[in-house]
PDB file of C-alpha atoms in Angstrom:
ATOM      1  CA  UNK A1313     105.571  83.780 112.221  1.00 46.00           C
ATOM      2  CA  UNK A1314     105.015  86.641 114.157  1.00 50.00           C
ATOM      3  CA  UNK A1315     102.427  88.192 112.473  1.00 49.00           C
ATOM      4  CA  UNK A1316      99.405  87.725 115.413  1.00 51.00           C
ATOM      5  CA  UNK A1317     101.949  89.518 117.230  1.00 51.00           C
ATOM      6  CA  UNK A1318     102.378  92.311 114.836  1.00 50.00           C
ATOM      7  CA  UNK A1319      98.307  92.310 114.430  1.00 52.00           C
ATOM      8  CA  UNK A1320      98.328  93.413 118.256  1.00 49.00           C
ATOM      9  CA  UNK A1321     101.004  95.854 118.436  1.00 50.00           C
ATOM     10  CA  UNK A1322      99.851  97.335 115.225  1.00 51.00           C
ATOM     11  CA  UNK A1323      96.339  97.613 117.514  1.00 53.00           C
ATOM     12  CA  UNK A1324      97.821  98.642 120.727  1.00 51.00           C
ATOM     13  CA  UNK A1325     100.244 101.515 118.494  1.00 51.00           C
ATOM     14  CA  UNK A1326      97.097 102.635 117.103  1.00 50.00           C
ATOM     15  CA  UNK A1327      95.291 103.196 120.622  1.00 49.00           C
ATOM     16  CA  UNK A1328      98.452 103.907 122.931  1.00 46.00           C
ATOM     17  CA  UNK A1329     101.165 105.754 120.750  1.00 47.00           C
ATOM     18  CA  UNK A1330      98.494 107.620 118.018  1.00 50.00           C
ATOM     19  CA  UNK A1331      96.526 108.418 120.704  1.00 52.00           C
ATOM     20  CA  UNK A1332      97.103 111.755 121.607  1.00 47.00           C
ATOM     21  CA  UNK A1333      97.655 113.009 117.930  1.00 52.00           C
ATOM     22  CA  UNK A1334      93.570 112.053 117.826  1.00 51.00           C
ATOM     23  CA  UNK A1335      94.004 115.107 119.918  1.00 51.00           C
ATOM     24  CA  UNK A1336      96.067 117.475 119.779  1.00 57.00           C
ATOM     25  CA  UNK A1337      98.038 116.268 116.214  1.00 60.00           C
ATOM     26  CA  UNK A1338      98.506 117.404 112.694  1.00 59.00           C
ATOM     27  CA  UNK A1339      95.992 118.922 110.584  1.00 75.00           C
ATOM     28  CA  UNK A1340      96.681 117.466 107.099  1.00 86.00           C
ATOM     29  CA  UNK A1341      94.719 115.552 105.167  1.00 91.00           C
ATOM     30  CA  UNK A1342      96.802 112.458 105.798  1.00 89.00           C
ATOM     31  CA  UNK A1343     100.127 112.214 107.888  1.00 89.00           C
ATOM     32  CA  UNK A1344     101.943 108.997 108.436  1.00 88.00           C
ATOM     33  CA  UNK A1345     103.155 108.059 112.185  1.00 87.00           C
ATOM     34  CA  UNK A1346     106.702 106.796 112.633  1.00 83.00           C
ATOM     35  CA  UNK A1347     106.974 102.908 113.297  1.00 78.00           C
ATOM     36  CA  UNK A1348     107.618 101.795 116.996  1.00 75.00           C
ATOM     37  CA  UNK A1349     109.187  98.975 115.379  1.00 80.00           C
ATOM     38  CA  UNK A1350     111.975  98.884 113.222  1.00 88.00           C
ATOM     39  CA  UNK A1351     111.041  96.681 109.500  1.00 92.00           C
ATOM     40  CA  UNK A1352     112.576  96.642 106.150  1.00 93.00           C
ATOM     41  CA  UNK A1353     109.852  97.312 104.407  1.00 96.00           C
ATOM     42  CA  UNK A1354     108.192 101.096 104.491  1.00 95.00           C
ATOM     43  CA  UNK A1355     104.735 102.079 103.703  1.00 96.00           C
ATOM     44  CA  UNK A1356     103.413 105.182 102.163  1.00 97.00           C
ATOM     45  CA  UNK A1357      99.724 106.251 101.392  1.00 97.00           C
ATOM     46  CA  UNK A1358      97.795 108.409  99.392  1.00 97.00           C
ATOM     47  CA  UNK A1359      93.849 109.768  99.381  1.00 97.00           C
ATOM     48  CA  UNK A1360      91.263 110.100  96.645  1.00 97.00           C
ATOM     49  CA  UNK A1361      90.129 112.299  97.132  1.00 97.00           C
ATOM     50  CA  UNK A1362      93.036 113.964  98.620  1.00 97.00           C
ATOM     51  CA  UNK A1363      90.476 115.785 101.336  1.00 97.00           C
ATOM     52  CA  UNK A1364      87.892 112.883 102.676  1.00 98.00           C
ATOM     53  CA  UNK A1365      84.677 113.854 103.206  1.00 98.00           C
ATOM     54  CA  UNK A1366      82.451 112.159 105.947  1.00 97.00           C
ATOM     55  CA  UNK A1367      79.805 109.646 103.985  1.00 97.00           C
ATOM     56  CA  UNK A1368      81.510 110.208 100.640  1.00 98.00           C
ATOM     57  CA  UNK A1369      83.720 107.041  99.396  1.00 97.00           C
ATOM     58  CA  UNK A1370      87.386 107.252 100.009  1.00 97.00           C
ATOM     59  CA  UNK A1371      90.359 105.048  98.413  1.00 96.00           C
ATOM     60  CA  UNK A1372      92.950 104.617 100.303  1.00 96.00           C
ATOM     61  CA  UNK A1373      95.963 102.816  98.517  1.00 96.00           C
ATOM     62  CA  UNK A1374      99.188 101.955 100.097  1.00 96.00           C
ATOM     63  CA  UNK A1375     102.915 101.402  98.441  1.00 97.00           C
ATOM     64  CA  UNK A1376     104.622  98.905 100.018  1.00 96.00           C
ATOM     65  CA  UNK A1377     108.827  99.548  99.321  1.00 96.00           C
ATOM     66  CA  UNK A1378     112.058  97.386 100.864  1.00 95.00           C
ATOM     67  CA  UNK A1379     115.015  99.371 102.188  1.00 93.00           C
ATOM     68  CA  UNK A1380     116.392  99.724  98.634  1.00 94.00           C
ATOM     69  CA  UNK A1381     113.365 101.469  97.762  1.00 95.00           C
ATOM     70  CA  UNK A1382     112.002  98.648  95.193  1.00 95.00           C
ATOM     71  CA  UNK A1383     108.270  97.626  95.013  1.00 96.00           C
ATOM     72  CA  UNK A1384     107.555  94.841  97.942  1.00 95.00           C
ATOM     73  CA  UNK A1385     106.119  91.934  95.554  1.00 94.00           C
ATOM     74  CA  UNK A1386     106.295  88.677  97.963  1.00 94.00           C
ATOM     75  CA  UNK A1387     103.908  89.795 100.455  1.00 93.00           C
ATOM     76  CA  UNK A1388     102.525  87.036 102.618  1.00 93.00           C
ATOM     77  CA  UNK A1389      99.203  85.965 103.715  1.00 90.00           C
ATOM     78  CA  UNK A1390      99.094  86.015 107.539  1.00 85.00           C
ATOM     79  CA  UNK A1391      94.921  85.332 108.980  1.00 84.00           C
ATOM     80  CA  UNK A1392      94.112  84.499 105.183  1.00 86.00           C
ATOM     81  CA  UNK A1393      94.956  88.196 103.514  1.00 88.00           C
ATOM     82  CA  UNK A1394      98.448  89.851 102.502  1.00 91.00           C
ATOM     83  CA  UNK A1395      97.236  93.200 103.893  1.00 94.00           C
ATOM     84  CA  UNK A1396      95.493  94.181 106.898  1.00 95.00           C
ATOM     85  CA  UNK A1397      93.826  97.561 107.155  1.00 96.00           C
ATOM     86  CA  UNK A1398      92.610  98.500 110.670  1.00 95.00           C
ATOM     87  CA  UNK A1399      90.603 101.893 110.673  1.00 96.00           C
ATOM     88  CA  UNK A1400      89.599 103.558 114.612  1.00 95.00           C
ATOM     89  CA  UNK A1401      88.066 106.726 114.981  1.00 94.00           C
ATOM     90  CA  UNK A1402      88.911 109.093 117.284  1.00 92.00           C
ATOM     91  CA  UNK A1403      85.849 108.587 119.496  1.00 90.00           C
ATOM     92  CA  UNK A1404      86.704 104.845 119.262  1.00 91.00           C
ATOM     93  CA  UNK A1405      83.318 104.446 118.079  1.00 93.00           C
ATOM     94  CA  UNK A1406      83.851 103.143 114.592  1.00 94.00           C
ATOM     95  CA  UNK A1407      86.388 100.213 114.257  1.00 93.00           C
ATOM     96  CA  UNK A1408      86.760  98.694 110.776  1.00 92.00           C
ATOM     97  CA  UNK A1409      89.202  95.834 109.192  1.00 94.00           C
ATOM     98  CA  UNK A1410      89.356  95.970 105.680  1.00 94.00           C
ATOM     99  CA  UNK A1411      91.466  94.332 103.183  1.00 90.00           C
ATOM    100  CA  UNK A1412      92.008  95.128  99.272  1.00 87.00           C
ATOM    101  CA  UNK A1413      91.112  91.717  98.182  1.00 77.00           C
ATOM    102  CA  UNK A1414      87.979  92.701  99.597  1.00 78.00           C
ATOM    103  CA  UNK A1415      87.488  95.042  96.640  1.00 77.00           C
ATOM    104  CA  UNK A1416      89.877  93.834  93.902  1.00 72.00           C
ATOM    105  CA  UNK A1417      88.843  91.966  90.738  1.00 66.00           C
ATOM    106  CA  UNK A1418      92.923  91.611  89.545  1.00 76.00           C
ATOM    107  CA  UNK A1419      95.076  91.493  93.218  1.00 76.00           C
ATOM    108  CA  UNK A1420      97.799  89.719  90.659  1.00 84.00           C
ATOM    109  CA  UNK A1421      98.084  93.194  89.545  1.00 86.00           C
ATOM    110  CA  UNK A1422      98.833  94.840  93.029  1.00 86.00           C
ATOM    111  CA  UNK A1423     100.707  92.425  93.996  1.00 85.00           C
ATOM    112  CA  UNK A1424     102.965  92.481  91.040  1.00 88.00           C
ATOM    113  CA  UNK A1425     103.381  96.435  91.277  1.00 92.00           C
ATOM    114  CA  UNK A1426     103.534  96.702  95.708  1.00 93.00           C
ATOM    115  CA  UNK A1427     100.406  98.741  95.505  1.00 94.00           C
ATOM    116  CA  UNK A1428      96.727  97.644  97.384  1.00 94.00           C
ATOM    117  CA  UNK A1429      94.055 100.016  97.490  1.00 93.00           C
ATOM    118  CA  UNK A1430      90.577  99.701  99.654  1.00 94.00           C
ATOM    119  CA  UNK A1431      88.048 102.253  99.533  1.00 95.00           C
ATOM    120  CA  UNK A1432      85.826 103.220 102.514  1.00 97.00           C
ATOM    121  CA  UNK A1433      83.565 105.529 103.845  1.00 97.00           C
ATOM    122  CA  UNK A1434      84.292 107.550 106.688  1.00 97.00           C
ATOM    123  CA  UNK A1435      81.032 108.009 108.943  1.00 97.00           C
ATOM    124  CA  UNK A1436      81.596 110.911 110.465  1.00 97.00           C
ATOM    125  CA  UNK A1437      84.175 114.011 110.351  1.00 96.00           C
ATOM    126  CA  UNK A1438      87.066 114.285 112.843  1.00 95.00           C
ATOM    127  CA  UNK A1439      90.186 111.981 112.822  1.00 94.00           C
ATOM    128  CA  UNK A1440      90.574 108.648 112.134  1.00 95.00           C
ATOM    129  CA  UNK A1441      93.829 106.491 112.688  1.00 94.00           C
ATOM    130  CA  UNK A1442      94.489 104.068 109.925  1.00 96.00           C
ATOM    131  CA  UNK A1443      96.793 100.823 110.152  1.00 94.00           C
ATOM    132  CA  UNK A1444      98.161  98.654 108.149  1.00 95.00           C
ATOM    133  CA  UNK A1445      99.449  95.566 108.206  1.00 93.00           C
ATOM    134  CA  UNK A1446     101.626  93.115 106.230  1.00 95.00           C
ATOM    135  CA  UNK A1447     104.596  90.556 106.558  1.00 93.00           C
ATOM    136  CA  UNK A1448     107.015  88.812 104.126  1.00 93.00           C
ATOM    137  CA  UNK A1449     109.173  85.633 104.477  1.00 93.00           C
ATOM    138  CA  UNK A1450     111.718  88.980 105.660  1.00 91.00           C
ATOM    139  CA  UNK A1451     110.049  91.053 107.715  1.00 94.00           C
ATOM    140  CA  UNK A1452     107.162  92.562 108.569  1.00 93.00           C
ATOM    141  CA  UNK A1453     105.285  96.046 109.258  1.00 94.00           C
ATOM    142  CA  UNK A1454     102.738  97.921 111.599  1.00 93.00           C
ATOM    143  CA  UNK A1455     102.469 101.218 109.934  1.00 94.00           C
ATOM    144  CA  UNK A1456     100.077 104.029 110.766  1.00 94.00           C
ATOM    145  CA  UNK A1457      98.784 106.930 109.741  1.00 95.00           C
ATOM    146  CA  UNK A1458      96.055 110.000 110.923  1.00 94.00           C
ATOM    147  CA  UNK A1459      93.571 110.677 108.520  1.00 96.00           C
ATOM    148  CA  UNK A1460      91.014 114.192 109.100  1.00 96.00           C
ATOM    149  CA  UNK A1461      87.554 113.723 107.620  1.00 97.00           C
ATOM    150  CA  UNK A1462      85.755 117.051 106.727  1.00 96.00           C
ATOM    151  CA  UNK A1463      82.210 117.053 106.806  1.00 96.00           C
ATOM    152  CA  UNK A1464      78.912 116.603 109.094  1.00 95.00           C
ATOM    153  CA  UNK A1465      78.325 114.928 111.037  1.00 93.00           C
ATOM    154  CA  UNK A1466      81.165 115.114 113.210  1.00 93.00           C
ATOM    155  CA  UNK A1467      82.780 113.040 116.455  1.00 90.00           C
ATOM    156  CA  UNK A1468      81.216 114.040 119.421  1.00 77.00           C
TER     157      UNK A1468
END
């Protein structure tokens, strides 16, 4: 399986290829990067709330589609968890890995509907790239996405 593999190009996307939107990139609340590899599946993700706020709790929670658009449902475990959530800041001073069986009583229920949601707490205001990662018996996906924190404090 190459999902080790995936694990570090999903890590060296975040830090080479999101980069510069740390930067110089968009604005919005939350804006999903485009792939550098081609998958199947697709990712999408959503905020509550929709504007994070730094030390306030955030849920993140992440649809997981094929190409026909249906509800992913045979996710795999790859390093003992079906879905990897990698979050840097922009200062690269705060590095989490999360996972939504960290913080779900009934995963049978995410699985079944595609759907995994973590929750975290952004430190400090600024932007944040956020990965994740997952892999069926298919294919597999490195997806990210640029989340701005409002708030104090912020990045240096």
């Amino acid at each position: 399986m190459k999902s080790k593999t995936t694990s570090l190009l999903a890590l060296a996307a975040i830090i080479i290829f999101g980069g510069w939107l740390l930067f110089s990139g968009p604005s919005e609340p939350l804006t999903a990067l485009t792939p550098i590899t081609k998958s199947t599946l697709s990712a999408s993700a959503t905020l509550v709330p929709v504007q994070p706020v730094a030390g306030e709790k955030t849920k993140l929670t992440f649809a997981f589609t094929d190409a026909s658009g249906n509800p992913v449902t045979d996710l795999m475990k790859h390093h003992g968890r079906r879905v990897h959530v990698v979050i840097v800041s922009k200062d690269l001073e705060t590095l989490g890995h999360i996972h939504p069986a960290d913080f779900t009583v009934d995963l049978q229920s995410e699985i079944d509907a595609g759907v995994y949601s973590v929750e975290y707490t952004f430190p400090m205001a600024g932007k944040y790239i956020v990965a994740v990662d997952v892999a069926n018996m298919q294919d597999d996906l490195a997806k990210q996405f640029i989340v701005n924190v409002n708030g104090v404090p912020t990045m240096g």
